[in-house]
Amino acid sequence: MEGEREMWKAQGIDLKRNDEFLEAAGKIYGDVYMKQPNRPKGMGFFDFVMSEVHSIRPKEMIDHREKGGKVVGTFCVYVPDEIIFAANGIGVGLCCGSDFSFIDAEDILPTNLCPLIKSGMGFKKGMLSPYFEACDFIVGETTCDGKKKVWEIFDNYIPTYIMEVPQKKDPKQRELWLKEVELFKEKMEKESGVTITPEVLGEKIKLINARRKALERLYELRKSSPLPISGKDALLVSQIAFYDDPVRFTSKTNELCDELEERVKNGEGVVEPTAPRILVSGCPMVIPNWKLHHIVETSGAIVACEETCTGTRYFDTPIVDETPTDIDGQLKAIADRYLNIKCSCFTPNDDRIDQIIKFARDYRADGVIYYTLQFCLTYNVEYEKVKRALNKEGIPLLRIETDYSEEDTGQLKTRIEGFLERIS
Ligand code: BJ8
């Protein structure tokens, strides 16, 4: 404990508020996670990671820097981790899911802004996150308008590099994106002083592919009935993927999957097979945002899948092609894979709509909850197309727009219970 306080102090972390945050987050975690019945034993590792959320991984990141490596913060699944790791870097997802830091962000950002953006800005500005403070620089991207503009403000607090993510997927935009990926490789080489070789890049492509495959395996198991794991636990695993050491994470997720496979074989589930199964679709949910899942799963239903960036969007596009052995071929394989991600920042984005329908069927969903964060225009507007397509398929749909506060919990619970009654 003393060691971690020394570490936070050296990082300039606001110790008093860090204590307050960890205490509040620990309490929420206890209420949301530890009271679930029949959890897989393999979740013990992820509970441990959460209990040490501001300690072990930030310390590993600091140690890595002391040995000459770089630590790079990211906010979007379009930023290729393979390149960061190939330049002797550690990539860490910095998106934040708590309103604890809004107070720090709201004097420099509009109140009417996506909570995910405000939360991240607040954690940096208020010196509340050892992850931010362990980073050499962050990588932003030109996805939604809020993010695109906030990088300019972030740059006042931490060096910020921006990747231009196109808005369409035609051949011209694909070329631009490949160029961006190549420039990012150059940026990483310049920052780290490491020349990225095809051998090392090939290794790191395999490393990150293995992480994706482990998550894919976990999600495949969620297609079973009864469900061998709760939606909350599966969401936590996906969330932790963004910052834990990839080798350790992959091994622990595979261990968990071994256990879940046994459960599936034995017909063992965390709820009765008759419990309504929900597909959640929309904005990412980052730690400690477990609000929607908790409401669904304390209302007699279970979340079977998340069509989000903290869910399928992180791994469902084919893995990076491992066959190219030269840098140009590898960068092209990376660019191709990443541009297949189906974010609502793209237009058109019809593949996403088709995928939601496919997931609803594959995961045997009784209904879809379309989840958006307040002021997230792209996901909010895309709802109309999703609604038309799901109506046509006869798939029940509920739209939820919320933020990080607990104020609307009662109201959401009433609406979700009504929806569950309708689909049961
Ligand atoms: S690929 S979803 S991680 S951009 S919720 S900040 S879009 S206003 S997080 Fe995203 Fe990349 Fe897309 Fe995924 Fe803006 Fe919407 Fe907020 Fe969002």
PDB file of N, CA and C in Angstrom, residues 50-102:
ATOM      1  N   MET A  50      -9.304  -5.911 -10.860  1.00  0.00           N
ATOM      2  CA  MET A  50     -10.093  -4.739 -10.462  1.00  0.00           C
ATOM      3  C   MET A  50      -9.700  -4.248  -9.077  1.00  0.00           C
ATOM      4  N   SER A  51      -9.385  -5.191  -8.173  1.00  0.00           N
ATOM      5  CA  SER A  51      -9.041  -4.760  -6.815  1.00  0.00           C
ATOM      6  C   SER A  51      -7.722  -3.983  -6.808  1.00  0.00           C
ATOM      7  N   GLU A  52      -6.920  -4.183  -7.852  1.00  0.00           N
ATOM      8  CA  GLU A  52      -5.615  -3.507  -7.929  1.00  0.00           C
ATOM      9  C   GLU A  52      -5.594  -2.534  -9.112  1.00  0.00           C
ATOM     10  N   VAL A  53      -6.774  -2.012  -9.450  1.00  0.00           N
ATOM     11  CA  VAL A  53      -6.897  -1.320 -10.740  1.00  0.00           C
ATOM     12  C   VAL A  53      -5.925  -0.137 -10.915  1.00  0.00           C
ATOM     13  N   HIS A  54      -5.635   0.559  -9.829  1.00  0.00           N
ATOM     14  CA  HIS A  54      -4.714   1.695  -9.955  1.00  0.00           C
ATOM     15  C   HIS A  54      -3.285   1.346  -9.542  1.00  0.00           C
ATOM     16  N   SER A  55      -3.020   0.051  -9.339  1.00  0.00           N
ATOM     17  CA  SER A  55      -1.702  -0.298  -8.782  1.00  0.00           C
ATOM     18  C   SER A  55      -0.830  -1.115  -9.725  1.00  0.00           C
ATOM     19  N   ILE A  56      -1.249  -2.378  -9.969  1.00  0.00           N
ATOM     20  CA  ILE A  56      -0.321  -3.306 -10.623  1.00  0.00           C
ATOM     21  C   ILE A  56       0.013  -2.899 -12.055  1.00  0.00           C
ATOM     22  N   ARG A  57      -1.014  -2.675 -12.866  1.00  0.00           N
ATOM     23  CA  ARG A  57      -0.735  -2.370 -14.281  1.00  0.00           C
ATOM     24  C   ARG A  57      -0.015  -1.021 -14.446  1.00  0.00           C
ATOM     25  N   PRO A  58      -0.456   0.056 -13.752  1.00  0.00           N
ATOM     26  CA  PRO A  58       0.318   1.301 -13.875  1.00  0.00           C
ATOM     27  C   PRO A  58       1.782   1.120 -13.473  1.00  0.00           C
ATOM     28  N   LYS A  59       2.011   0.294 -12.440  1.00  0.00           N
ATOM     29  CA  LYS A  59       3.399   0.057 -12.007  1.00  0.00           C
ATOM     30  C   LYS A  59       4.175  -0.651 -13.128  1.00  0.00           C
ATOM     31  N   GLU A  60       3.541  -1.617 -13.774  1.00  0.00           N
ATOM     32  CA  GLU A  60       4.213  -2.307 -14.890  1.00  0.00           C
ATOM     33  C   GLU A  60       4.534  -1.315 -16.012  1.00  0.00           C
ATOM     34  N   MET A  61       3.624  -0.387 -16.222  1.00  0.00           N
ATOM     35  CA  MET A  61       3.841   0.590 -17.286  1.00  0.00           C
ATOM     36  C   MET A  61       5.012   1.527 -16.944  1.00  0.00           C
ATOM     37  N   ILE A  62       5.057   1.934 -15.672  1.00  0.00           N
ATOM     38  CA  ILE A  62       6.154   2.806 -15.240  1.00  0.00           C
ATOM     39  C   ILE A  62       7.491   2.066 -15.345  1.00  0.00           C
ATOM     40  N   ASP A  63       7.494   0.806 -14.905  1.00  0.00           N
ATOM     41  CA  ASP A  63       8.716  -0.010 -14.993  1.00  0.00           C
ATOM     42  C   ASP A  63       9.176  -0.130 -16.444  1.00  0.00           C
ATOM     43  N   HIS A  64       8.190  -0.309 -17.333  1.00  0.00           N
ATOM     44  CA  HIS A  64       8.506  -0.449 -18.758  1.00  0.00           C
ATOM     45  C   HIS A  64       9.200   0.827 -19.266  1.00  0.00           C
ATOM     46  N   ARG A  65       8.698   1.957 -18.824  1.00  0.00           N
ATOM     47  CA  ARG A  65       9.316   3.225 -19.256  1.00  0.00           C
ATOM     48  C   ARG A  65      10.718   3.361 -18.691  1.00  0.00           C
ATOM     49  N   GLU A  66      10.862   2.914 -17.436  1.00  0.00           N
ATOM     50  CA  GLU A  66      12.196   3.033 -16.826  1.00  0.00           C
ATOM     51  C   GLU A  66      13.223   2.186 -17.564  1.00  0.00           C
ATOM     52  N   LYS A  67      12.727   1.139 -18.204  1.00  0.00           N
ATOM     53  CA  LYS A  67      13.652   0.280 -18.987  1.00  0.00           C
ATOM     54  C   LYS A  67      13.797   0.793 -20.419  1.00  0.00           C
ATOM     55  N   GLY A  68      13.229   1.953 -20.699  1.00  0.00           N
ATOM     56  CA  GLY A  68      13.419   2.569 -22.022  1.00  0.00           C
ATOM     57  C   GLY A  68      12.259   2.392 -22.978  1.00  0.00           C
ATOM     58  N   GLY A  69      11.200   1.666 -22.566  1.00  0.00           N
ATOM     59  CA  GLY A  69      10.038   1.478 -23.450  1.00  0.00           C
ATOM     60  C   GLY A  69       9.098   2.674 -23.406  1.00  0.00           C
ATOM     61  N   LYS A  70       8.145   2.681 -24.307  1.00  0.00           N
ATOM     62  CA  LYS A  70       7.160   3.764 -24.363  1.00  0.00           C
ATOM     63  C   LYS A  70       5.791   3.252 -23.927  1.00  0.00           C
ATOM     64  N   VAL A  71       4.995   4.144 -23.362  1.00  0.00           N
ATOM     65  CA  VAL A  71       3.613   3.813 -23.017  1.00  0.00           C
ATOM     66  C   VAL A  71       2.702   4.795 -23.750  1.00  0.00           C
ATOM     67  N   VAL A  72       1.743   4.238 -24.474  1.00  0.00           N
ATOM     68  CA  VAL A  72       0.918   5.055 -25.359  1.00  0.00           C
ATOM     69  C   VAL A  72      -0.557   4.863 -25.025  1.00  0.00           C
ATOM     70  N   GLY A  73      -1.241   5.959 -24.742  1.00  0.00           N
ATOM     71  CA  GLY A  73      -2.673   5.901 -24.409  1.00  0.00           C
ATOM     72  C   GLY A  73      -3.524   6.013 -25.660  1.00  0.00           C
ATOM     73  N   THR A  74      -4.581   5.218 -25.723  1.00  0.00           N
ATOM     74  CA  THR A  74      -5.476   5.259 -26.885  1.00  0.00           C
ATOM     75  C   THR A  74      -6.927   5.336 -26.417  1.00  0.00           C
ATOM     76  N   PHE A  75      -7.808   5.678 -27.335  1.00  0.00           N
ATOM     77  CA  PHE A  75      -9.225   5.886 -26.994  1.00  0.00           C
ATOM     78  C   PHE A  75     -10.163   5.233 -27.987  1.00  0.00           C
ATOM     79  N   CYS A  76      -9.633   4.444 -28.886  1.00  0.00           N
ATOM     80  CA  CYS A  76     -10.508   3.969 -29.951  1.00  0.00           C
ATOM     81  C   CYS A  76      -9.943   2.679 -30.530  1.00  0.00           C
ATOM     82  N   VAL A  77     -10.845   1.784 -30.928  1.00  0.00           N
ATOM     83  CA  VAL A  77     -10.403   0.497 -31.471  1.00  0.00           C
ATOM     84  C   VAL A  77      -9.837   0.611 -32.888  1.00  0.00           C
ATOM     85  N   TYR A  78      -9.793   1.811 -33.441  1.00  0.00           N
ATOM     86  CA  TYR A  78      -9.140   1.989 -34.743  1.00  0.00           C
ATOM     87  C   TYR A  78      -7.625   2.189 -34.622  1.00  0.00           C
ATOM     88  N   VAL A  79      -7.137   2.422 -33.418  1.00  0.00           N
ATOM     89  CA  VAL A  79      -5.688   2.664 -33.269  1.00  0.00           C
ATOM     90  C   VAL A  79      -4.978   1.308 -33.148  1.00  0.00           C
ATOM     91  N   PRO A  80      -4.066   0.996 -34.077  1.00  0.00           N
ATOM     92  CA  PRO A  80      -3.509  -0.372 -34.103  1.00  0.00           C
ATOM     93  C   PRO A  80      -2.458  -0.628 -33.017  1.00  0.00           C
ATOM     94  N   ASP A  81      -2.859  -1.451 -32.058  1.00  0.00           N
ATOM     95  CA  ASP A  81      -1.967  -1.845 -30.964  1.00  0.00           C
ATOM     96  C   ASP A  81      -0.723  -2.567 -31.476  1.00  0.00           C
ATOM     97  N   GLU A  82      -0.875  -3.302 -32.584  1.00  0.00           N
ATOM     98  CA  GLU A  82       0.248  -4.107 -33.111  1.00  0.00           C
ATOM     99  C   GLU A  82       1.478  -3.217 -33.313  1.00  0.00           C
ATOM    100  N   ILE A  83       1.244  -2.013 -33.830  1.00  0.00           N
ATOM    101  CA  ILE A  83       2.369  -1.120 -34.149  1.00  0.00           C
ATOM    102  C   ILE A  83       2.993  -0.565 -32.865  1.00  0.00           C
ATOM    103  N   ILE A  84       2.137  -0.266 -31.906  1.00  0.00           N
ATOM    104  CA  ILE A  84       2.653   0.252 -30.619  1.00  0.00           C
ATOM    105  C   ILE A  84       3.559  -0.805 -29.968  1.00  0.00           C
ATOM    106  N   PHE A  85       3.058  -2.029 -29.890  1.00  0.00           N
ATOM    107  CA  PHE A  85       3.834  -3.090 -29.233  1.00  0.00           C
ATOM    108  C   PHE A  85       5.103  -3.426 -30.026  1.00  0.00           C
ATOM    109  N   ALA A  86       5.020  -3.311 -31.373  1.00  0.00           N
ATOM    110  CA  ALA A  86       6.200  -3.640 -32.195  1.00  0.00           C
ATOM    111  C   ALA A  86       7.325  -2.624 -32.009  1.00  0.00           C
ATOM    112  N   ALA A  87       6.988  -1.443 -31.516  1.00  0.00           N
ATOM    113  CA  ALA A  87       8.018  -0.421 -31.264  1.00  0.00           C
ATOM    114  C   ALA A  87       8.404  -0.425 -29.778  1.00  0.00           C
ATOM    115  N   ASN A  88       8.356  -1.591 -29.172  1.00  0.00           N
ATOM    116  CA  ASN A  88       8.659  -1.738 -27.744  1.00  0.00           C
ATOM    117  C   ASN A  88       7.777  -0.819 -26.895  1.00  0.00           C
ATOM    118  N   GLY A  89       6.537  -0.698 -27.308  1.00  0.00           N
ATOM    119  CA  GLY A  89       5.594   0.123 -26.538  1.00  0.00           C
ATOM    120  C   GLY A  89       4.563  -0.733 -25.844  1.00  0.00           C
ATOM    121  N   ILE A  90       3.843  -0.084 -24.923  1.00  0.00           N
ATOM    122  CA  ILE A  90       2.647  -0.689 -24.329  1.00  0.00           C
ATOM    123  C   ILE A  90       1.500   0.218 -24.732  1.00  0.00           C
ATOM    124  N   GLY A  91       0.456  -0.367 -25.284  1.00  0.00           N
ATOM    125  CA  GLY A  91      -0.744   0.412 -25.606  1.00  0.00           C
ATOM    126  C   GLY A  91      -1.753   0.227 -24.496  1.00  0.00           C
ATOM    127  N   VAL A  92      -2.371   1.319 -24.070  1.00  0.00           N
ATOM    128  CA  VAL A  92      -3.356   1.210 -22.980  1.00  0.00           C
ATOM    129  C   VAL A  92      -4.601   2.028 -23.346  1.00  0.00           C
ATOM    130  N   GLY A  93      -5.759   1.400 -23.236  1.00  0.00           N
ATOM    131  CA  GLY A  93      -7.018   2.110 -23.496  1.00  0.00           C
ATOM    132  C   GLY A  93      -7.309   3.055 -22.339  1.00  0.00           C
ATOM    133  N   LEU A  94      -7.566   4.323 -22.644  1.00  0.00           N
ATOM    134  CA  LEU A  94      -7.739   5.310 -21.572  1.00  0.00           C
ATOM    135  C   LEU A  94      -9.173   5.810 -21.428  1.00  0.00           C
ATOM    136  N   CYS A  95     -10.105   5.273 -22.212  1.00  0.00           N
ATOM    137  CA  CYS A  95     -11.487   5.755 -22.090  1.00  0.00           C
ATOM    138  C   CYS A  95     -11.965   5.554 -20.654  1.00  0.00           C
ATOM    139  N   CYS A  96     -12.759   6.474 -20.160  1.00  0.00           N
ATOM    140  CA  CYS A  96     -13.181   6.410 -18.766  1.00  0.00           C
ATOM    141  C   CYS A  96     -14.706   6.365 -18.685  1.00  0.00           C
ATOM    142  N   GLY A  97     -15.204   5.648 -17.677  1.00  0.00           N
ATOM    143  CA  GLY A  97     -16.645   5.421 -17.591  1.00  0.00           C
ATOM    144  C   GLY A  97     -17.282   5.951 -16.320  1.00  0.00           C
ATOM    145  N   SER A  98     -16.701   7.015 -15.756  1.00  0.00           N
ATOM    146  CA  SER A  98     -17.225   7.512 -14.478  1.00  0.00           C
ATOM    147  C   SER A  98     -17.486   9.008 -14.539  1.00  0.00           C
ATOM    148  N   ASP A  99     -18.555   9.446 -13.844  1.00  0.00           N
ATOM    149  CA  ASP A  99     -18.825  10.892 -13.783  1.00  0.00           C
ATOM    150  C   ASP A  99     -18.042  11.567 -12.649  1.00  0.00           C
ATOM    151  N   PHE A 100     -17.223  10.795 -11.949  1.00  0.00           N
ATOM    152  CA  PHE A 100     -16.436  11.332 -10.839  1.00  0.00           C
ATOM    153  C   PHE A 100     -15.581  12.527 -11.281  1.00  0.00           C
ATOM    154  N   SER A 101     -15.138  12.482 -12.543  1.00  0.00           N
ATOM    155  CA  SER A 101     -14.196  13.510 -13.013  1.00  0.00           C
ATOM    156  C   SER A 101     -14.861  14.630 -13.809  1.00  0.00           C
ATOM    157  N   PHE A 102     -16.192  14.603 -13.927  1.00  0.00           N
ATOM    158  CA  PHE A 102     -16.856  15.646 -14.740  1.00  0.00           C
ATOM    159  C   PHE A 102     -16.517  17.044 -14.237  1.00  0.00           C
TER     160      PHE A 102
END
